[in-house]
Short mmCIF file of C-alpha atoms in Angstrom, two decimals:
data_model
loop_
_atom_site.label_atom_id
_atom_site.label_comp_id
_atom_site.label_asym_id
_atom_site.label_seq_id
_atom_site.Cartn_x
_atom_site.Cartn_y
_atom_site.Cartn_z
CA MET A 30 51.77 -21.38 -1.66
CA ASN A 31 50.44 -19.02 0.71
CA LEU A 32 50.92 -15.49 -0.91
CA LYS A 33 50.38 -13.70 2.19
CA LYS A 34 53.53 -14.95 3.63
CA LEU A 35 55.79 -13.96 1.03
CA LYS A 36 58.30 -11.23 1.81
CA THR A 37 60.21 -9.26 -0.39
CA PRO A 38 63.59 -8.21 1.10
CA LYS A 39 64.24 -3.99 1.52
CA PHE A 40 66.57 -3.41 -2.11
CA THR A 41 68.45 -0.36 -1.61
CA PRO A 42 71.17 0.05 -3.83
CA SER A 43 73.95 2.94 -3.82
CA GLY A 44 75.24 5.22 -5.98
CA ILE A 45 74.68 4.86 -9.80
CA LEU A 46 73.01 1.49 -8.90
CA LYS A 47 70.00 3.44 -7.76
CA SER A 48 68.92 4.65 -11.35
CA PRO A 49 66.31 2.59 -12.98
CA PHE A 50 67.85 2.88 -15.83
CA ILE A 51 70.85 1.01 -14.63
CA GLN A 52 68.96 -1.43 -13.10
CA THR A 53 66.94 -2.30 -16.35
CA ALA A 54 70.29 -2.51 -18.27
CA LEU A 55 72.06 -4.72 -15.81
CA ALA A 56 68.71 -7.33 -15.59
CA SER A 57 68.86 -7.55 -19.56
CA LEU A 58 72.53 -8.55 -19.94
CA LYS A 59 72.91 -11.72 -21.39
CA TRP A 60 75.52 -13.09 -19.32
CA ASN A 61 72.76 -12.89 -16.56
CA LEU A 62 70.99 -16.20 -18.02
CA PRO A 63 71.60 -19.36 -16.78
CA LYS A 64 74.34 -21.34 -18.44
CA GLU A 65 71.96 -23.93 -19.67
CA MET A 66 68.00 -23.60 -20.60
CA THR A 67 66.98 -26.97 -21.18
CA PHE A 68 63.67 -25.98 -21.89
CA LEU A 69 64.60 -24.51 -24.92
CA LYS A 70 64.84 -27.90 -26.58
CA ASN A 71 61.36 -28.65 -25.25
CA THR A 72 59.54 -25.98 -26.88
CA GLU A 73 57.19 -25.78 -30.06
CA LYS A 74 56.38 -22.85 -32.04
CA MET A 75 52.64 -22.15 -32.20
CA ILE A 76 50.14 -19.46 -34.19
CA LEU A 77 47.01 -19.16 -31.92
CA ASP A 78 44.11 -17.77 -34.11
CA VAL A 79 42.28 -15.48 -31.71
CA GLY A 80 39.49 -14.17 -33.71
CA LYS A 81 39.09 -10.65 -35.83
CA GLY A 82 42.13 -11.35 -37.79
CA VAL A 83 44.37 -11.14 -34.92
CA ARG A 84 47.02 -14.01 -34.65
CA LEU A 85 49.58 -14.72 -31.48
CA GLU A 86 53.00 -16.24 -32.39
CA GLY A 87 54.69 -17.85 -29.28
CA TYR A 88 55.92 -21.20 -28.11
CA LEU A 89 54.69 -23.68 -26.19
CA SER A 90 56.99 -25.61 -23.54
CA LYS A 91 56.58 -29.55 -22.59
CA GLN A 92 57.84 -31.30 -19.77
CA LYS A 93 59.40 -34.40 -21.04
CA ASN A 94 59.40 -36.67 -17.96
CA GLN A 95 56.80 -35.88 -15.20
CA LYS A 96 53.27 -34.61 -15.86
CA PRO A 97 52.94 -30.85 -15.11
CA LYS A 98 52.26 -29.39 -12.06
CA GLY A 99 50.28 -26.51 -13.89
CA PHE A 100 50.22 -24.12 -16.82
CA LEU A 101 51.35 -20.57 -17.21
CA ILE A 102 51.02 -17.82 -19.94
CA LEU A 103 53.87 -15.01 -20.18
CA LEU A 104 53.50 -11.98 -21.70
CA HIS A 105 56.11 -9.68 -22.66
CA GLY A 106 55.94 -5.85 -23.00
CA TRP A 107 54.87 -4.45 -26.03
CA GLU A 108 58.39 -3.78 -26.96
CA GLY A 109 59.85 -7.11 -25.91
CA SER A 110 60.08 -10.46 -27.25
CA VAL A 111 60.38 -14.05 -26.18
CA ASN A 112 64.08 -13.73 -26.64
CA SER A 113 64.04 -10.95 -23.94
CA THR A 114 66.40 -11.92 -20.68
CA TYR A 115 63.47 -11.49 -18.18
CA ILE A 116 61.22 -13.86 -20.28
CA LEU A 117 63.87 -16.44 -20.69
CA LYS A 118 64.78 -16.47 -17.37
CA THR A 119 61.41 -16.93 -16.01
CA SER A 120 60.64 -19.39 -18.18
CA ASN A 121 63.76 -21.44 -17.32
CA TYR A 122 62.80 -20.81 -13.51
CA PHE A 123 58.95 -22.35 -14.30
CA TYR A 124 60.23 -25.18 -16.58
CA GLU A 125 62.72 -26.38 -13.75
CA LYS A 126 59.54 -26.24 -11.29
CA ASN A 127 57.84 -28.55 -13.73
CA ILE A 128 55.30 -25.98 -15.22
CA ILE A 129 54.54 -25.88 -18.80
CA PHE A 130 54.07 -22.39 -20.40
CA PHE A 131 52.89 -20.33 -23.41
CA VAL A 132 55.46 -17.55 -23.92
#
């Protein structure tokens, strides 16, 4: 993938949809999630000891049928969680692209 060729279409919402708060709220609604997220059945809870008394809890996905194309670490914001809509959607997207991830 050539990152220089990626283009983001101009996004200019109108009216109340211009509000960043409204955009965040709409993006966080559960109806925005895919109906089926098969990666949820193929994850393993892990606790990583990263030293100095710090431990990170997360989930490692596993591809069942194919050799994975890559590995990705997804970090949510400090008030977020692995159950955030954006993390679930992102995880599902990359799982369908045959990429394993830790979130």
